[in-house]
Structures are given as C-alpha cells and as structure tokens.
Tab-separated table of C-alpha atoms in Angstrom:
chain	number	residue	atom	x	y	z
A	29	MET	CA	98.571	-65.245	233.064
A	30	ALA	CA	100.109	-63.834	229.793
A	31	ASN	CA	98.929	-65.532	226.533
A	32	THR	CA	101.827	-67.952	225.292
A	33	MET	CA	99.877	-69.298	222.399
A	34	PRO	CA	102.089	-69.022	219.362
A	35	SER	CA	101.007	-66.844	216.534
A	36	GLU	CA	99.630	-68.297	213.493
A	37	ARG	CA	101.881	-68.985	210.857
A	38	ILE	CA	101.031	-68.145	207.169
A	39	LEU	CA	103.347	-68.815	203.950
A	40	ILE	CA	102.821	-66.316	200.880
A	41	CYS	CA	104.307	-67.641	197.663
A	42	GLY	CA	105.255	-64.619	195.605
A	43	ALA	CA	106.930	-61.365	196.804
A	44	GLY	CA	104.859	-59.043	194.217
A	45	VAL	CA	102.671	-56.455	194.872
A	46	ALA	CA	100.028	-58.264	196.374
A	47	GLY	CA	102.093	-60.809	198.225
A	48	SER	CA	103.974	-57.713	199.941
A	49	ILE	CA	100.964	-55.993	200.585
A	50	LEU	CA	99.364	-58.906	202.638
A	51	ALA	CA	102.631	-59.996	204.394
A	52	PHE	CA	102.656	-56.064	205.838
A	53	TRP	CA	99.291	-55.912	207.352
A	54	LEU	CA	99.222	-59.604	208.547
A	55	ALA	CA	102.215	-58.936	210.603
A	56	LYS	CA	100.306	-56.061	212.139
A	57	HIS	CA	97.572	-58.444	212.969
A	58	ASP	CA	100.512	-60.780	214.706
A	59	PHE	CA	100.669	-63.439	211.997
A	60	GLN	CA	104.014	-65.171	211.710
A	61	VAL	CA	104.494	-64.706	207.817
A	62	VAL	CA	107.116	-66.550	205.622
A	63	VAL	CA	107.488	-65.209	201.952
A	64	VAL	CA	109.111	-67.039	199.347
A	65	GLU	CA	109.823	-65.752	195.896
A	66	ARG	CA	111.562	-67.455	192.937
A	67	SER	CA	113.523	-64.528	191.715
A	68	LYS	CA	116.475	-62.796	193.272
A	69	ALA	CA	115.968	-60.107	195.363
A	70	GLU	CA	117.488	-57.563	193.683
A	71	GLN	CA	115.383	-58.196	190.616
A	72	LYS	CA	113.412	-55.164	189.697
A	73	ALA	CA	111.830	-56.272	186.254
A	74	GLY	CA	108.575	-55.072	185.380
A	75	GLN	CA	106.422	-52.496	183.287
A	76	GLY	CA	105.024	-49.288	184.509
A	77	ILE	CA	102.056	-49.077	186.395
A	78	GLU	CA	99.946	-46.418	188.462
A	79	ILE	CA	97.958	-46.623	191.802
A	80	GLU	CA	94.561	-45.046	191.743
A	81	GLU	CA	91.693	-44.571	194.535
A	82	PRO	CA	90.669	-46.761	196.057
A	83	ALA	CA	93.742	-49.018	196.075
A	84	LEU	CA	95.690	-45.523	196.779
A	85	LYS	CA	94.241	-45.342	200.324
A	86	VAL	CA	95.881	-48.949	201.039
A	87	VAL	CA	98.840	-47.330	200.395
A	88	LYS	CA	98.331	-44.351	202.648
A	89	ALA	CA	97.522	-46.385	205.115
A	90	MET	CA	100.587	-48.064	205.082
A	91	GLY	CA	102.530	-44.606	205.435
A	92	ILE	CA	104.746	-45.198	202.330
A	93	LEU	CA	103.191	-42.712	199.861
A	94	ASP	CA	106.215	-40.474	200.147
A	95	LYS	CA	108.573	-43.415	199.337
A	96	LEU	CA	106.419	-44.247	195.937
A	97	ASN	CA	106.269	-40.332	195.130
A	98	GLU	CA	110.061	-40.086	195.367
A	99	LYS	CA	110.147	-43.268	192.660
A	100	LYS	CA	107.696	-41.629	190.035
A	101	THR	CA	109.210	-42.060	186.516
A	102	GLY	CA	108.090	-38.399	185.944
A	103	GLU	CA	106.618	-39.416	182.671
A	104	LEU	CA	104.731	-36.025	181.521
A	105	GLY	CA	102.144	-37.591	178.999
A	106	PHE	CA	101.350	-39.767	176.129
A	107	ASN	CA	102.461	-38.939	172.788
A	108	LEU	CA	101.175	-40.832	169.655
A	109	VAL	CA	103.678	-40.800	166.976
A	110	ASP	CA	103.594	-41.941	163.065
A	111	ALA	CA	106.218	-44.102	161.456
A	112	GLN	CA	108.095	-40.830	160.576
A	113	ALA	CA	108.294	-40.025	164.517
A	114	ARG	CA	105.645	-37.143	163.736
A	115	SER	CA	103.404	-36.518	167.004
A	116	CYS	CA	99.630	-36.789	166.056
A	117	GLY	CA	98.818	-35.610	169.583
A	118	ILE	CA	100.142	-35.456	173.126
A	119	LEU	CA	97.433	-35.925	176.071
A	120	GLU	CA	99.267	-34.901	179.361
A	121	VAL	CA	99.417	-36.436	182.859
A	122	GLY	CA	95.928	-36.497	184.106
A	123	ARG	CA	94.363	-35.359	181.064
A	124	ALA	CA	92.461	-38.694	179.799
A	125	GLY	CA	95.554	-40.308	179.210
A	126	PRO	CA	97.731	-43.660	180.110
A	127	THR	CA	99.737	-41.764	181.806
A	128	GLY	CA	98.970	-41.457	186.100
A	129	ALA	CA	99.426	-38.865	188.475
A	130	LEU	CA	101.294	-41.690	190.730
A	131	GLU	CA	103.176	-43.481	187.731
A	132	LEU	CA	106.155	-45.715	188.486
A	133	MET	CA	108.017	-48.840	187.383
A	134	ARG	CA	106.658	-52.440	188.938
A	135	GLY	CA	110.249	-53.043	190.377
A	136	ASP	CA	110.509	-50.178	192.326
A	137	LEU	CA	107.065	-50.213	193.799
A	138	THR	CA	107.566	-53.858	194.818
A	139	GLU	CA	110.736	-52.963	196.326
A	140	VAL	CA	109.341	-50.296	198.443
A	141	LEU	CA	106.632	-52.684	199.524
A	142	TYR	CA	109.294	-55.448	200.388
A	143	LYS	CA	111.226	-53.152	202.356
A	144	SER	CA	108.250	-51.693	204.427
A	145	ALA	CA	107.007	-55.521	205.063
A	146	ASN	CA	110.203	-56.552	205.974
A	147	GLU	CA	110.869	-53.857	208.801
A	148	SER	CA	108.748	-56.551	210.761
A	149	ALA	CA	110.077	-59.078	213.129
A	150	ASN	CA	107.047	-61.001	212.197
A	151	VAL	CA	107.951	-61.371	208.439
A	152	THR	CA	110.656	-63.309	206.689
A	153	TYR	CA	111.660	-63.702	203.177
A	154	ARG	CA	113.205	-66.240	201.198
A	155	PHE	CA	114.415	-65.396	197.493
A	156	GLU	CA	115.254	-67.783	195.021
A	157	THR	CA	112.840	-70.340	196.668
A	158	THR	CA	109.682	-72.227	195.722
A	159	ILE	CA	107.179	-74.543	196.597
A	160	HIS	CA	107.960	-78.180	195.254
A	161	SER	CA	105.023	-79.660	197.025
A	162	LEU	CA	102.280	-79.541	199.742
A	163	ARG	CA	100.092	-81.641	201.743
A	164	GLN	CA	97.275	-80.452	203.583
A	165	THR	CA	95.549	-81.988	206.738
A	166	GLN	CA	92.625	-81.168	208.838
A	167	ASP	CA	94.546	-78.165	210.893
A	168	LYS	CA	97.916	-77.893	208.943
A	169	VAL	CA	99.596	-77.718	205.778
A	170	PHE	CA	102.932	-79.311	205.149
A	171	VAL	CA	105.186	-77.526	202.399
A	172	ASP	CA	108.325	-78.847	200.652
A	173	LEU	CA	110.322	-75.666	199.871
A	174	GLU	CA	113.010	-76.017	197.515
A	175	ASN	CA	116.033	-73.452	197.095
A	176	ARG	CA	116.611	-73.036	193.642
A	177	ASN	CA	120.454	-72.515	193.900
A	178	ASP	CA	121.530	-75.855	195.711
A	179	LYS	CA	118.189	-77.676	194.917
A	180	SER	CA	117.809	-78.773	198.289
A	181	ILE	CA	114.129	-79.382	199.920
A	182	MET	CA	112.829	-78.489	203.528
A	183	THR	CA	109.678	-79.409	204.764
A	184	GLU	CA	107.990	-76.735	206.988
A	185	GLU	CA	104.617	-76.363	208.645
A	186	PHE	CA	102.270	-73.550	207.863
A	187	ASP	CA	98.574	-72.872	209.469
A	188	LEU	CA	97.644	-71.360	206.098
A	189	VAL	CA	99.095	-70.730	202.534
A	190	VAL	CA	98.636	-68.038	200.172
A	191	GLY	CA	99.383	-68.241	196.480
A	192	ALA	CA	100.070	-64.825	195.349
A	193	ASP	CA	102.738	-66.242	192.145
A	194	GLY	CA	100.880	-64.906	189.145
A	195	VAL	CA	99.000	-65.904	186.459
A	196	ARG	CA	100.848	-69.414	185.852
A	197	SER	CA	100.712	-69.971	189.598
A	198	ARG	CA	102.559	-73.027	190.686
A	199	THR	CA	100.248	-72.692	193.922
A	200	ARG	CA	96.998	-73.209	192.270
A	201	GLN	CA	98.334	-76.029	189.994
A	202	LEU	CA	99.759	-78.133	192.897
A	203	VAL	CA	96.123	-77.705	194.852
A	204	MET	CA	93.643	-77.080	192.235
A	205	GLY	CA	94.920	-78.721	189.270
A	206	SER	CA	96.379	-77.653	185.865
A	207	PRO	CA	94.892	-74.772	183.935
A	208	GLU	CA	93.770	-76.829	181.540
A	209	ALA	CA	91.798	-79.165	183.893
A	210	LEU	CA	90.569	-76.270	185.550
A	211	ASN	CA	89.777	-74.447	182.164
A	212	CYS	CA	90.887	-71.255	183.836
A	213	PHE	CA	92.975	-69.829	181.178
A	214	LYS	CA	90.774	-67.266	178.859
A	215	PRO	CA	92.814	-66.098	175.805
A	216	VAL	CA	92.398	-62.096	174.793
A	217	GLY	CA	93.997	-62.896	171.488
A	218	ALA	CA	97.298	-60.928	172.183
A	219	PHE	CA	100.905	-61.708	172.577
A	220	VAL	CA	103.287	-59.190	174.695
A	221	ALA	CA	106.998	-58.651	175.529
A	222	TYR	CA	108.190	-56.309	177.918
A	223	PHE	CA	111.808	-55.473	178.287
A	224	SER	CA	114.275	-52.470	178.883
A	225	ILE	CA	116.596	-50.594	176.335
A	226	PRO	CA	119.556	-47.845	176.792
A	227	LYS	CA	118.011	-44.863	176.859
A	228	GLU	CA	117.965	-42.089	174.143
A	229	ASP	CA	117.384	-38.359	174.014
A	230	GLN	CA	114.170	-38.523	172.469
A	231	ASP	CA	112.769	-41.131	174.980
A	232	TRP	CA	112.219	-38.225	177.633
A	233	PRO	CA	110.074	-36.823	178.834
A	234	TYR	CA	106.820	-38.468	177.317
A	235	SER	CA	105.827	-42.066	176.355
A	236	GLN	CA	105.502	-42.692	172.824
A	237	LEU	CA	103.551	-45.118	170.973
A	238	CYS	CA	103.409	-46.060	167.279
A	239	HIS	CA	101.038	-48.429	165.291
A	240	PHE	CA	101.910	-50.620	162.442
A	241	PRO	CA	99.363	-52.630	160.286
A	242	GLY	CA	98.670	-56.014	161.514
A	243	ARG	CA	97.974	-54.736	164.977
A	244	ARG	CA	101.410	-54.499	166.046
A	245	ILE	CA	102.339	-51.541	168.490
A	246	ILE	CA	105.543	-50.397	169.861
A	247	TRP	CA	105.584	-48.346	173.250
A	248	LEU	CA	108.445	-46.660	174.870
A	249	ARG	CA	108.091	-45.186	178.462
A	250	PRO	CA	110.529	-43.316	180.265
A	251	THR	CA	111.801	-44.820	183.483
A	252	GLY	CA	113.281	-41.611	185.195
A	253	LYS	CA	114.911	-38.414	184.062
A	254	GLU	CA	118.218	-39.937	185.519
A	255	SER	CA	117.796	-43.469	184.458
A	256	LYS	CA	119.895	-44.848	181.579
A	257	MET	CA	117.101	-46.951	180.430
A	258	THR	CA	113.668	-46.839	178.452
A	259	SER	CA	111.043	-49.564	179.298
A	260	ALA	CA	109.921	-51.028	175.716
A	261	TYR	CA	106.390	-52.863	175.284
A	262	LEU	CA	105.465	-55.289	171.860
A	263	ILE	CA	101.860	-55.585	171.708
A	264	HIS	CA	100.699	-57.930	168.790
A	265	LEU	CA	96.740	-58.805	168.696
A	266	HIS	CA	96.706	-62.052	167.218
A	267	ASP	CA	94.921	-65.434	167.928
A	268	ASP	CA	97.760	-67.508	167.217
A	269	ILE	CA	101.741	-66.803	166.292
A	270	PRO	CA	102.964	-70.672	166.235
A	271	ASN	CA	106.633	-69.942	166.691
A	272	LEU	CA	105.826	-67.461	169.830
A	273	ARG	CA	103.264	-69.828	171.467
A	274	ARG	CA	105.498	-72.810	171.307
A	275	ALA	CA	108.438	-70.680	172.845
A	276	ASN	CA	106.182	-69.189	175.407
A	277	ALA	CA	105.084	-73.076	176.331
A	278	ALA	CA	108.765	-74.389	176.281
A	279	GLY	CA	109.863	-71.008	178.189
A	280	ASP	CA	112.725	-70.467	175.636
A	281	ARG	CA	113.726	-66.614	175.861
A	282	GLN	CA	115.635	-66.757	172.910
A	283	LYS	CA	112.857	-68.362	170.757
A	284	GLN	CA	110.635	-65.843	172.182
A	285	LYS	CA	112.859	-62.747	171.024
A	286	GLU	CA	113.569	-64.325	167.220
A	287	ALA	CA	109.723	-64.982	166.907
A	288	PHE	CA	108.858	-61.167	167.983
A	289	ALA	CA	111.895	-60.265	165.773
A	290	GLU	CA	109.871	-61.694	162.870
A	291	VAL	CA	106.821	-60.543	163.599
A	292	TYR	CA	108.207	-56.815	163.704
A	293	SER	CA	110.682	-56.953	160.888
A	294	GLY	CA	110.782	-54.280	158.362
A	295	LEU	CA	108.903	-51.659	160.197
A	296	ASP	CA	109.821	-48.021	160.454
A	297	TRP	CA	110.238	-45.705	163.441
A	298	GLU	CA	112.292	-46.726	166.165
A	299	THR	CA	111.627	-50.414	165.603
A	300	PRO	CA	115.147	-51.723	164.330
A	301	ARG	CA	116.834	-50.241	167.280
A	302	VAL	CA	113.909	-51.683	169.931
A	303	ILE	CA	114.515	-55.138	168.117
A	304	GLU	CA	118.329	-54.976	168.405
A	305	GLN	CA	118.183	-54.035	171.941
A	306	MET	CA	115.635	-56.457	172.956
A	307	MET	CA	117.661	-59.273	171.586
A	308	ARG	CA	120.470	-58.017	174.145
A	309	ALA	CA	117.944	-57.587	176.998
A	310	GLU	CA	118.446	-59.817	179.990
A	311	ASN	CA	114.816	-58.343	181.681
A	312	PHE	CA	113.137	-59.618	178.952
A	313	TYR	CA	109.517	-60.801	179.531
A	314	SER	CA	106.947	-62.608	176.974
A	315	ASP	CA	103.603	-64.146	177.318
A	316	GLU	CA	100.006	-64.741	175.354
A	317	LEU	CA	97.716	-62.517	177.310
A	318	VAL	CA	94.936	-64.542	179.628
A	319	GLN	CA	92.448	-63.798	181.867
A	320	VAL	CA	92.290	-66.021	184.980
A	321	LYS	CA	88.541	-67.217	185.547
A	322	LEU	CA	87.996	-69.459	188.576
A	323	GLN	CA	84.772	-71.290	190.255
A	324	LYS	CA	86.258	-70.960	193.562
A	325	TRP	CA	89.560	-68.848	195.039
A	326	SER	CA	90.717	-71.450	197.719
A	327	GLN	CA	90.606	-74.998	198.425
A	328	GLY	CA	91.053	-76.096	202.144
A	329	ARG	CA	93.397	-74.155	203.868
A	330	VAL	CA	94.990	-72.574	200.513
A	331	VAL	CA	93.905	-69.237	199.252
A	332	LEU	CA	94.674	-67.558	195.863
A	333	LEU	CA	95.403	-63.932	195.721
A	334	GLY	CA	95.858	-61.499	192.706
A	335	ASP	CA	96.830	-62.466	189.184
A	336	ALA	CA	96.880	-66.142	190.367
A	337	ALA	CA	93.158	-66.021	191.219
A	338	TRP	CA	91.585	-63.465	188.616
A	339	ALA	CA	94.179	-61.973	186.189
A	340	PRO	CA	91.976	-59.338	184.623
A	341	THR	CA	95.130	-58.397	181.924
A	342	PRO	CA	96.674	-55.191	181.077
A	343	PHE	CA	93.885	-54.270	178.693
A	344	THR	CA	91.445	-53.570	181.744
A	345	GLY	CA	94.156	-51.585	183.660
A	346	GLN	CA	92.924	-52.844	186.762
A	347	GLY	CA	95.353	-55.390	187.621
A	348	ASN	CA	97.508	-53.625	190.102
A	349	GLN	CA	94.420	-51.932	191.503
A	350	LEU	CA	92.919	-55.440	192.114
A	351	ALA	CA	96.184	-56.942	193.637
A	352	ILE	CA	96.419	-54.306	195.927
A	353	ILE	CA	92.794	-54.306	197.095
A	354	GLY	CA	92.611	-57.948	197.276
A	355	ALA	CA	95.576	-57.989	199.579
A	356	TRP	CA	93.782	-55.350	201.877
A	357	VAL	CA	90.685	-57.284	202.293
A	358	LEU	CA	92.152	-60.704	202.926
A	359	ALA	CA	94.487	-59.384	205.519
A	360	GLN	CA	91.619	-57.604	206.881
A	361	GLU	CA	89.205	-60.980	206.851
A	362	LEU	CA	92.270	-63.040	208.446
A	363	SER	CA	92.267	-60.226	211.219
A	364	LYS	CA	88.639	-61.200	212.290
A	365	ASN	CA	88.687	-64.972	211.336
A	366	ARG	CA	91.962	-66.781	211.564
A	367	ASN	CA	91.379	-69.690	209.619
A	368	GLN	CA	89.707	-70.852	206.282
A	369	VAL	CA	86.069	-68.631	207.334
A	370	ALA	CA	88.228	-65.615	206.389
A	371	PHE	CA	88.742	-67.131	202.675
A	372	GLU	CA	84.998	-67.229	202.090
A	373	MET	CA	84.400	-63.665	203.502
A	374	TYR	CA	87.126	-62.474	201.363
A	375	GLU	CA	85.875	-64.067	198.215
A	376	LYS	CA	82.248	-63.023	199.165
A	377	ARG	CA	83.166	-59.785	199.616
A	378	LEU	CA	85.130	-59.065	196.379
A	379	ARG	CA	84.466	-61.554	193.854
A	380	SER	CA	81.558	-59.321	192.200
A	381	TYR	CA	83.901	-56.579	192.102
A	382	VAL	CA	86.627	-58.448	190.654
A	383	GLU	CA	84.348	-59.597	187.824
A	384	ASP	CA	83.378	-56.171	186.899
A	385	SER	CA	86.762	-55.353	186.722
A	386	GLN	CA	87.586	-57.902	184.428
A	387	ASN	CA	85.445	-56.339	181.821
A	388	ILE	CA	87.247	-55.288	179.035
A	389	PRO	CA	86.258	-51.898	177.741
A	390	LEU	CA	83.978	-51.399	175.320
A	391	ARG	CA	82.713	-54.764	175.383
A	392	GLY	CA	86.028	-56.247	174.758
A	393	TYR	CA	86.426	-54.227	171.467
A	394	ALA	CA	88.466	-51.719	173.039
A	395	PRO	CA	92.056	-53.313	171.979
A	396	TYR	CA	91.178	-53.869	168.675
A	397	ILE	CA	89.802	-50.065	168.206
A	398	CYS	CA	92.916	-48.833	169.759
A	399	ASN	CA	95.469	-50.880	167.645
A	400	PRO	CA	93.419	-51.265	163.876
A	401	GLN	CA	94.504	-53.765	161.279
A	402	THR	CA	94.795	-51.942	158.282
A	403	SER	CA	96.638	-48.578	157.411
A	404	SER	CA	93.251	-46.671	156.813
A	405	GLY	CA	92.043	-47.553	160.269
A	406	ILE	CA	95.798	-46.203	161.732
A	407	TRP	CA	95.086	-43.239	159.862
A	408	LEU	CA	91.690	-43.041	161.007
A	409	PHE	CA	92.794	-43.422	164.757
A	410	ARG	CA	95.293	-40.912	164.667
A	411	THR	CA	92.872	-38.399	163.098
A	412	ILE	CA	90.479	-38.762	165.787
A	413	PHE	CA	93.256	-38.956	168.133
A	414	ARG	CA	94.538	-35.685	167.275
A	415	LEU	CA	90.854	-34.255	167.371
A	416	VAL	CA	90.606	-35.650	171.197
A	417	THR	CA	93.876	-34.008	172.022
A	418	TRP	CA	92.868	-30.728	170.861
A	419	VAL	CA	89.142	-30.877	172.503
A	420	VAL	CA	91.002	-31.942	176.000
A	421	ARG	CA	93.572	-28.679	175.688
A	422	PHE	CA	90.590	-26.598	174.790
A	423	LEU	CA	88.336	-27.462	177.552
A	424	SER	CA	91.805	-26.993	179.784
A	425	TRP	CA	92.776	-23.929	178.496
A	426	THR	CA	89.267	-22.073	178.958
A	427	ASN	CA	88.340	-24.168	181.972
A	428	LEU	CA	85.180	-25.405	180.794
A	429	ALA	CA	86.101	-28.996	181.877
A	430	ARG	CA	84.632	-27.748	185.488
A	431	PHE	CA	81.304	-27.777	183.852
A	432	LEU	CA	81.565	-31.882	182.626
A	433	PRO	CA	80.323	-34.526	185.250
A	434	ASP	CA	82.874	-35.764	187.227
A	435	VAL	CA	84.216	-39.334	185.827
A	436	LYS	CA	82.454	-42.089	188.262
A	437	GLU	CA	85.770	-44.012	189.924
A	438	TRP	CA	85.861	-47.659	190.671
A	439	GLU	CA	84.056	-47.710	194.203
A	440	PHE	CA	84.880	-50.458	196.819
A	441	ASP	CA	84.242	-50.151	200.588
A	442	LEU	CA	88.057	-50.898	201.868
A	443	GLU	CA	86.440	-50.451	205.405
A	444	ILE	CA	89.771	-48.652	206.183
A	445	GLU	CA	88.503	-46.122	208.677
A	446	GLU	CA	88.529	-48.860	211.120
A	447	VAL	CA	92.197	-49.514	210.924
A	448	GLU	CA	94.814	-47.851	213.019
A	449	VAL	CA	97.968	-47.741	211.170
A	450	LYS	CA	100.942	-48.105	213.239
A	451	ARG	CA	104.646	-48.581	212.570
A	452	PRO	CA	105.694	-52.453	212.046
A	453	ARG	CA	106.728	-54.375	214.834
C-alpha cells in the first residue's frame, strides 16, 4: 500500500541567501516549504559579496554555479585612493585584496537562489508578507501571517518554523524576546550605509576606497560593466552618533541620510557626488553594526538561521559564508530527523565554527587599524599599503609566490559527498 502520509510543512521567514538555500534543499527532502518575505519580489538591493570555500561546494551541488558566474560584477580589483583621486596601490582579483573570484551583488545572488528554489512544486514564496504572531503547541506551530498591502491576516499551521529574517529578526523577538531582554546585540562600534548611485566612467573597473580623518570611509564598487549604477558604502567607526542612532531606532530613512550627510560634510574626493546621490537613493539602507550572540538558536519548534542567530558583521568577512553553510547543515539535519532533534544536531555541529568565524581579525582591532583616526595615521596606512602592493606584484612577476605556504582555508566538514544532486521536483 502506498504511503499517503502528508509531508511535513515548514515555514521559512526570510527569502535571503540562507532562506532560499534552505528551501531548495528541504524541497529535495520532500518537505512542503512556504517562504515569506517582507520585501517585494523584484527588490534587488544589497552590497557586493563573494562566495568562497567551503560555501562554494554548496552552490556547486545546487547546480547554479554557471548562473552565478554570469552575474559576476566583473570588478578587477581594489584601488586605494587619496582625497585627490591618486592611486596609492591596486590589488588585483585574488591577490590578497577584498575582491574575490566570484564577486556578485547580493540582490543578484538572492534572485538566482529564489528562482532555483521556486522551480520545485514543494516551495511557495509569498512576498510582502510578515509574521504577525505565532503560537506553539506540542506538535504544531500556528502562525498569523500578515499581508503588508491590505493588512489582512491569515492563520496557518506548520510543523516547524525557521527564522532567517536577519539581524533584527521578528521571529526571534516573537519566540525568544527582545534583543534587550536577550542581551544578544554586541555593537562593534561602527555605523554603515549602503546605496546605489549613477555610474560614472571613473567607477570602472576597480573598486575605490578613500579614507578621511575621524575614521570615515567611502568605498565605491562597480556592479557590472554594462550597469548604469555604482554601489556606494559609507563606513564610520564611532561608538555613538546620537542623531544617527535615533534615526536608526525610528527607522526614519530621511533622518538617517541627513545624519550621514552631516558626518561626511566638507570632505574631498567623490564625497559631494556621493552625498548628493545618497539623498536621492531609493535603495538606501543604514544601520549600526552589531554581532548577534545567543545562548541557544532554537526554542520548541522554531529555529533561527543566518544573521538572526549569529550575525558576524562585515568586519569578519564571513556573513555570506555562514548563511550558506548554515542553511546546508540545517537542511541536512532535518533530512535525518524531521523534528526538533534536528535543531539540536544543527547547533551542536555548527556552533563552534560560527563562534570562531565571529572573531574580528587582529583580536578585534582590524577595523581600527584599517580605518585610522588621524591624517598621519591615514598617510602611514597608505604608505604600508603601497609597499604591500609592490611586494604582491613582485611575487607575481617572479613567480616566487609558489614557494610561500598555502593560506589555510576555513575548514568545515559539509558531509556533502553523501548527497545525490537532482533537479527540483
């Protein structure tokens, strides 16, 4: 007699990197998956990111590497410049710089992941939808889902819920409490803004970063040779900017822009252009950088994933990697135990790796060393950087780099050889 038992139904909150990768693999393990996302389907904001090993193995197993390669930004390297736009040195792709071999915009990555997961009949996406409330029983989770357009609320029943909804996770707050009650936000002393500005000729093909006194940075990164936009980043290391903190707390985008405009007023290089376009940018995002550190990643039938559970901040360079690896591990454990036991195994397997990855380089001082406070500190940093680029070029030209020890990659056993890759059902 055929087995007519219905598949377990799982709700994933958040259609970002972690949410869509988890949906892709859960569908292959015959779960019925609903993914809710507060933003619109066509929204493609976000910063540039790269995919490295071991996370690269996961996207290869998904069969989407060719699609991702088509979306690469084409950025050729990193150019450190001074306030007069003079180069202080260039690091080409793959030469110890911040430009990776697989560099793409977050919005392009999430689009590819969404389309890959959505090919499965087992996956349903609902955009502009959020969790209003949820109630757990011994064997189910009842979730009130709110449509952001008409404010209608529909109650649905799930076996398990996954919160992959970012640093300020609504799922985490509903299930575990506020960040203040949990004491889970650990500020790293930095305020950031991401947005797009119209592209100009000098924005291609290298990303360009300029320091200013007071630990202020502007970083411009190309988003593609044919793209009409450039990605802009403002990074300011400071313990407290009252106007900006109040604007962030209120979610007031205009006040956030005004606060950044005040912080960056009167500076040279591309600053006037960047600030002028920032005030017009529709995809502007700003926040204070915090790490998320929790005693436990799950409660009952609800589990957290990605930044909702362990945000490492961009200073570690591990946020995207952890999102991909975490989604893979959670899906793998749910394939073995289709209940809360999987949550315990997922955390047991991953926690030490996550905690190591949250360590900011140079015992937390790397952001301060790389973003000096004074003009003399900036001059010294540029001088050292110029020397580094000369050494890198010399090693490359002479082929002496082959005699250097290999850089140790982040190691994590994905147990990926056990999986047979199939097309979505």
